PDB file of C-alpha atoms in Angstrom:
ATOM      1  CA  MET Y  13      91.644  85.551  79.121  1.00  0.00           C
ATOM      2  CA  VAL Y  14      94.670  83.683  77.808  1.00  0.00           C
ATOM      3  CA  LEU Y  15      95.380  83.608  74.087  1.00  0.00           C
ATOM      4  CA  SER Y  16      96.057  80.061  72.927  1.00  0.00           C
ATOM      5  CA  ASP Y  17      95.731  80.235  69.139  1.00  0.00           C
ATOM      6  CA  LYS Y  18      99.151  80.749  67.530  1.00  0.00           C
ATOM      7  CA  THR Y  19      97.817  83.219  64.972  1.00  0.00           C
ATOM      8  CA  GLU Y  20      96.253  85.319  67.753  1.00  0.00           C
ATOM      9  CA  ILE Y  21      99.477  85.226  69.780  1.00  0.00           C
ATOM     10  CA  LYS Y  22     101.609  86.241  66.794  1.00  0.00           C
ATOM     11  CA  THR Y  23      99.160  89.021  65.948  1.00  0.00           C
ATOM     12  CA  PHE Y  24      99.266  90.179  69.575  1.00  0.00           C
ATOM     13  CA  ILE Y  25     103.082  90.299  69.542  1.00  0.00           C
ATOM     14  CA  LEU Y  26     103.139  92.175  66.225  1.00  0.00           C
ATOM     15  CA  PHE Y  27     100.396  94.548  67.428  1.00  0.00           C
ATOM     16  CA  LEU Y  28     102.459  95.544  70.455  1.00  0.00           C
ATOM     17  CA  MET Y  29     105.655  95.890  68.417  1.00  0.00           C
ATOM     18  CA  SER Y  30     103.940  98.035  65.770  1.00  0.00           C
ATOM     19  CA  ASN Y  31     102.517 100.402  68.382  1.00  0.00           C
ATOM     20  CA  ILE Y  32     105.695 100.710  70.427  1.00  0.00           C
ATOM     21  CA  LYS Y  33     107.628 101.778  67.317  1.00  0.00           C
ATOM     22  CA  GLU Y  34     111.113 101.147  68.660  1.00  0.00           C
ATOM     23  CA  ALA Y  35     113.565  98.268  68.679  1.00  0.00           C
ATOM     24  CA  LEU Y  36     113.502  96.224  71.893  1.00  0.00           C
ATOM     25  CA  ASP Y  37     115.790  93.653  73.444  1.00  0.00           C
ATOM     26  CA  PHE Y  38     114.392  90.155  73.901  1.00  0.00           C
ATOM     27  CA  ASN Y  39     113.830  90.411  77.665  1.00  0.00           C
ATOM     28  CA  THR Y  40     111.924  93.680  77.426  1.00  0.00           C
ATOM     29  CA  LEU Y  41     109.801  92.367  74.560  1.00  0.00           C
ATOM     30  CA  HIS Y  42     109.077  89.200  76.537  1.00  0.00           C
ATOM     31  CA  ASP Y  43     108.063  91.186  79.636  1.00  0.00           C
ATOM     32  CA  ILE Y  44     105.753  93.405  77.599  1.00  0.00           C
ATOM     33  CA  VAL Y  45     104.005  90.471  75.927  1.00  0.00           C
ATOM     34  CA  VAL Y  46     103.479  88.229  78.974  1.00  0.00           C
ATOM     35  CA  GLN Y  47     102.969  90.803  81.757  1.00  0.00           C
ATOM     36  CA  ASP Y  48      99.157  90.876  81.637  1.00  0.00           C
ATOM     37  CA  GLY Y  49      98.807  87.107  81.399  1.00  0.00           C
ATOM     38  CA  PHE Y  50      97.301  87.086  77.898  1.00  0.00           C
ATOM     39  CA  VAL Y  51     100.229  85.013  76.588  1.00  0.00           C
ATOM     40  CA  LYS Y  52     102.075  82.228  78.386  1.00  0.00           C
ATOM     41  CA  TYR Y  53     105.880  82.208  78.491  1.00  0.00           C
ATOM     42  CA  ILE Y  54     106.296  79.049  76.398  1.00  0.00           C
ATOM     43  CA  ASP Y  55     103.782  80.267  73.804  1.00  0.00           C
ATOM     44  CA  PHE Y  56     105.672  83.551  73.498  1.00  0.00           C
ATOM     45  CA  LEU Y  57     108.961  81.729  72.876  1.00  0.00           C
ATOM     46  CA  ASP Y  58     107.437  79.479  70.244  1.00  0.00           C
ATOM     47  CA  CYS Y  59     105.520  82.193  68.389  1.00  0.00           C
ATOM     48  CA  PHE Y  60     108.342  84.736  68.542  1.00  0.00           C
ATOM     49  CA  ALA Y  61     110.729  82.204  66.969  1.00  0.00           C
ATOM     50  CA  GLU Y  62     108.193  81.620  64.178  1.00  0.00           C
ATOM     51  CA  LEU Y  63     107.829  85.373  63.595  1.00  0.00           C
ATOM     52  CA  LEU Y  64     111.611  85.677  63.244  1.00  0.00           C
ATOM     53  CA  GLU Y  65     111.740  82.709  60.875  1.00  0.00           C
ATOM     54  CA  ALA Y  66     108.910  84.118  58.745  1.00  0.00           C
ATOM     55  CA  GLY Y  67     110.648  87.488  58.456  1.00  0.00           C
ATOM     56  CA  GLN Y  68     107.878  89.370  60.256  1.00  0.00           C
ATOM     57  CA  VAL Y  69     110.328  90.489  62.942  1.00  0.00           C
ATOM     58  CA  ASP Y  70     113.800  91.813  62.151  1.00  0.00           C
ATOM     59  CA  GLU Y  71     116.824  91.302  64.379  1.00  0.00           C
ATOM     60  CA  ILE Y  72     119.245  94.204  64.662  1.00  0.00           C
ATOM     61  CA  ASN Y  73     122.648  92.939  65.730  1.00  0.00           C
ATOM     62  CA  ASN Y  74     124.109  95.253  68.330  1.00  0.00           C
ATOM     63  CA  ASP Y  75     126.003  94.251  71.459  1.00  0.00           C
ATOM     64  CA  ILE Y  76     122.593  93.071  72.632  1.00  0.00           C
ATOM     65  CA  PRO Y  77     120.304  91.955  69.785  1.00  0.00           C
ATOM     66  CA  LEU Y  78     117.291  94.216  69.301  1.00  0.00           C
ATOM     67  CA  TYR Y  79     114.049  93.348  67.550  1.00  0.00           C
ATOM     68  CA  THR Y  80     111.675  95.436  65.477  1.00  0.00           C
ATOM     69  CA  ILE Y  81     108.648  94.682  63.343  1.00  0.00           C
ATOM     70  CA  SER Y  82     109.492  94.184  59.646  1.00  0.00           C
ATOM     71  CA  ASP Y  83     107.513  95.484  56.674  1.00  0.00           C
ATOM     72  CA  ASN Y  84     106.010  91.984  56.286  1.00  0.00           C
ATOM     73  CA  GLY Y  85     105.022  92.067  59.943  1.00  0.00           C
ATOM     74  CA  LYS Y  86     103.348  95.461  59.477  1.00  0.00           C
ATOM     75  CA  ILE Y  87     101.284  94.079  56.594  1.00  0.00           C
ATOM     76  CA  ALA Y  88     100.258  91.030  58.625  1.00  0.00           C
ATOM     77  CA  VAL Y  89      99.315  93.024  61.709  1.00  0.00           C
ATOM     78  CA  ALA Y  90      97.240  95.483  59.647  1.00  0.00           C
ATOM     79  CA  GLU Y  91      95.196  92.580  58.296  1.00  0.00           C
ATOM     80  CA  LEU Y  92      94.833  90.623  61.539  1.00  0.00           C
ATOM     81  CA  THR Y  93      94.659  93.204  64.359  1.00  0.00           C
ATOM     82  CA  PRO Y  94      90.902  93.835  63.989  1.00  0.00           C
ATOM     83  CA  LYS Y  95      90.361  90.207  65.043  1.00  0.00           C
ATOM     84  CA  LEU Y  96      91.903  90.795  68.495  1.00  0.00           C
ATOM     85  CA  PHE Y  97      89.567  91.825  71.301  1.00  0.00           C
ATOM     86  CA  GLY Y  98      89.596  95.588  71.829  1.00  0.00           C
ATOM     87  CA  THR Y  99      89.878  95.330  75.610  1.00  0.00           C
ATOM     88  CA  ILE Y 100      92.950  93.113  75.311  1.00  0.00           C
ATOM     89  CA  LYS Y 101      94.610  95.514  72.871  1.00  0.00           C
ATOM     90  CA  GLU Y 102      93.910  98.576  75.020  1.00  0.00           C
ATOM     91  CA  LYS Y 103      95.020  97.033  78.308  1.00  0.00           C
ATOM     92  CA  ALA Y 104      98.128  95.418  76.826  1.00  0.00           C
ATOM     93  CA  LEU Y 105      99.250  98.578  75.041  1.00  0.00           C
ATOM     94  CA  ARG Y 106      98.696 100.714  78.156  1.00  0.00           C
ATOM     95  CA  SER Y 107     100.653  98.198  80.240  1.00  0.00           C
ATOM     96  CA  ALA Y 108     103.422  98.025  77.628  1.00  0.00           C
ATOM     97  CA  MET Y 109     103.888 101.791  77.576  1.00  0.00           C
ATOM     98  CA  ARG Y 110     103.914 101.927  81.368  1.00  0.00           C
ATOM     99  CA  LEU Y 111     106.466  99.128  81.561  1.00  0.00           C
ATOM    100  CA  LEU Y 112     108.717 100.852  79.009  1.00  0.00           C
ATOM    101  CA  ALA Y 113     108.520 104.086  80.997  1.00  0.00           C
ATOM    102  CA  PHE Y 114     109.459 102.204  84.156  1.00  0.00           C
ATOM    103  CA  TYR Y 115     112.372 100.514  82.388  1.00  0.00           C
ATOM    104  CA  ARG Y 116     113.629 103.822  81.005  1.00  0.00           C
ATOM    105  CA  GLU Y 117     113.558 105.280  84.492  1.00  0.00           C
ATOM    106  CA  GLY Y 118     114.992 102.067  85.912  1.00  0.00           C
ATOM    107  CA  SER Y 119     111.809 101.387  87.882  1.00  0.00           C
ATOM    108  CA  ARG Y 120     110.266  97.957  88.334  1.00  0.00           C
ATOM    109  CA  ILE Y 121     107.053  96.795  89.982  1.00  0.00           C
ATOM    110  CA  PHE Y 122     106.221  93.474  91.575  1.00  0.00           C
ATOM    111  CA  SER Y 123     103.065  92.205  93.262  1.00  0.00           C
ATOM    112  CA  SER Y 124     101.784  88.911  94.599  1.00  0.00           C
ATOM    113  CA  VAL Y 125      98.933  87.340  96.551  1.00  0.00           C
ATOM    114  CA  ASN Y 126      99.876  84.381  98.737  1.00  0.00           C
ATOM    115  CA  SER Y 127      97.952  82.262 101.209  1.00  0.00           C
ATOM    116  CA  ASP Y 128      99.107  82.197 104.808  1.00  0.00           C
ATOM    117  CA  GLY Y 129      96.696  79.377 105.663  1.00  0.00           C
ATOM    118  CA  GLU Y 130      94.071  81.662 107.169  1.00  0.00           C
ATOM    119  CA  GLY Y 131      93.782  84.416 104.580  1.00  0.00           C
ATOM    120  CA  TRP Y 132      95.630  86.153 101.799  1.00  0.00           C
ATOM    121  CA  GLN Y 133      98.750  88.301 101.996  1.00  0.00           C
ATOM    122  CA  PHE Y 134      99.060  90.962  99.300  1.00  0.00           C
ATOM    123  CA  HIS Y 135     102.582  92.223  98.699  1.00  0.00           C
ATOM    124  CA  CYS Y 136     103.629  94.953  96.293  1.00  0.00           C
ATOM    125  CA  GLU Y 137     106.792  96.879  95.726  1.00  0.00           C
ATOM    126  CA  MET Y 138     108.344  99.393  93.388  1.00  0.00           C
ATOM    127  CA  THR Y 139     112.099  99.710  92.960  1.00  0.00           C
ATOM    128  CA  ASP Y 140     114.326 101.969  90.928  1.00  0.00           C
ATOM    129  CA  GLY Y 141     117.002  99.344  90.373  1.00  0.00           C
ATOM    130  CA  LYS Y 142     119.029 100.449  93.388  1.00  0.00           C
ATOM    131  CA  ARG Y 143     116.512 100.679  96.216  1.00  0.00           C
ATOM    132  CA  LYS Y 144     112.907 100.023  97.141  1.00  0.00           C
ATOM    133  CA  LEU Y 145     110.802 103.101  96.545  1.00  0.00           C
ATOM    134  CA  LEU Y 146     107.629 101.585  97.964  1.00  0.00           C
ATOM    135  CA  GLU Y 147     106.732  98.339  99.706  1.00  0.00           C
ATOM    136  CA  ILE Y 148     103.299  97.467 101.047  1.00  0.00           C
ATOM    137  CA  ASN Y 149     102.001  94.290 102.685  1.00  0.00           C
ATOM    138  CA  THR Y 150      98.322  93.943 103.528  1.00  0.00           C
ATOM    139  CA  TYR Y 151      96.163  91.077 104.728  1.00  0.00           C
ATOM    140  CA  TYR Y 152      92.775  90.051 103.299  1.00  0.00           C
ATOM    141  CA  THR Y 153      90.322  87.335 104.258  1.00  0.00           C
ATOM    142  CA  ASP Y 154      88.833  87.225 100.756  1.00  0.00           C
ATOM    143  CA  TYR Y 155      90.942  85.926  97.851  1.00  0.00           C
ATOM    144  CA  ASP Y 156      88.944  87.721  95.141  1.00  0.00           C
ATOM    145  CA  TYR Y 157      89.324  91.043  96.952  1.00  0.00           C
ATOM    146  CA  ALA Y 158      93.080  90.499  97.325  1.00  0.00           C
ATOM    147  CA  GLN Y 159      93.318  89.737  93.588  1.00  0.00           C
ATOM    148  CA  ARG Y 160      91.351  92.907  92.797  1.00  0.00           C
ATOM    149  CA  VAL Y 161      93.814  94.927  94.899  1.00  0.00           C
ATOM    150  CA  LYS Y 162      96.712  93.250  93.060  1.00  0.00           C
ATOM    151  CA  SER Y 163      95.181  93.997  89.648  1.00  0.00           C
ATOM    152  CA  ASN Y 164      94.622  97.614  90.621  1.00  0.00           C
ATOM    153  CA  PHE Y 165      98.242  97.951  91.735  1.00  0.00           C
ATOM    154  CA  ASP Y 166      99.531  96.272  88.560  1.00  0.00           C
ATOM    155  CA  GLU Y 167      97.518  98.644  86.349  1.00  0.00           C
ATOM    156  CA  ASN Y 168      98.074 101.817  88.380  1.00  0.00           C
ATOM    157  CA  ALA Y 169     101.397 101.382  90.179  1.00  0.00           C
ATOM    158  CA  GLU Y 170     102.763 104.808  89.348  1.00  0.00           C
ATOM    159  CA  LYS Y 171      99.521 106.524  90.437  1.00  0.00           C
ATOM    160  CA  ILE Y 172      99.452 104.513  93.664  1.00  0.00           C
ATOM    161  CA  TYR Y 173     103.054 105.492  94.326  1.00  0.00           C
ATOM    162  CA  LYS Y 174     102.359 109.182  93.676  1.00  0.00           C
ATOM    163  CA  GLY Y 175      99.177 109.054  95.778  1.00  0.00           C
ATOM    164  CA  THR Y 176     100.938 107.340  98.666  1.00  0.00           C
ATOM    165  CA  MET Y 177     103.719 109.928  98.587  1.00  0.00           C
ATOM    166  CA  ALA Y 178     101.155 112.759  98.489  1.00  0.00           C
ATOM    167  CA  ILE Y 179      99.304 111.356 101.515  1.00  0.00           C
ATOM    168  CA  LEU Y 180     102.490 110.728 103.491  1.00  0.00           C
ATOM    169  CA  SER Y 181     103.884 114.186 102.722  1.00  0.00           C
ATOM    170  CA  GLY Y 182     100.634 115.924 103.659  1.00  0.00           C
ATOM    171  CA  ASP Y 183     100.049 117.286 100.167  1.00  0.00           C
ATOM    172  CA  VAL Y 184      96.495 115.942 100.273  1.00  0.00           C
ATOM    173  CA  ASN Y 185      95.510 116.763 103.846  1.00  0.00           C
ATOM    174  CA  TYR Y 186      91.836 117.020 102.880  1.00  0.00           C
ATOM    175  CA  ILE Y 187      91.700 113.244 103.347  1.00  0.00           C
ATOM    176  CA  PHE Y 188      92.385 113.758 107.055  1.00  0.00           C
ATOM    177  CA  ASP Y 189      89.737 116.480 107.529  1.00  0.00           C
ATOM    178  CA  LYS Y 190      86.791 115.437 109.663  1.00  0.00           C
TER     179      LYS Y 190
END
């Protein structure tokens, strides 16, 4: 589901900002809002500019400008948040918190599904800013299955990383028992 109504998009942005409860730089805020595909890049830019203009988002001038929800924004989000779909709010907030944790640790995730003409190549990786911590490439004949794998990685990257490390290190040998 992609949000297309400007009021919904602004409410979505304010909802995330009010729940994160810390000032964010523009790039981090952008990544948090668009990462699940609920908001398109251009819509984010347009709506965020309107939120700034309306005084619902405050800019804190540091070396790098930071943004936080204003008191007016808190009032607006309290009135409008119930209109957003619960599943969107839950997924987006969970993803936002995970992304912030990754950023704090310097970790990043990336995944893609691409056609090779005969099937679908799923690629995922996790980096810590200096090196690749995990990289996996798998092949699928079914596009929907490849997309499901991608979605699972995107939502559970840290668990997949920990699970992969546990299997490789032998910490979960019960998987190998016959």
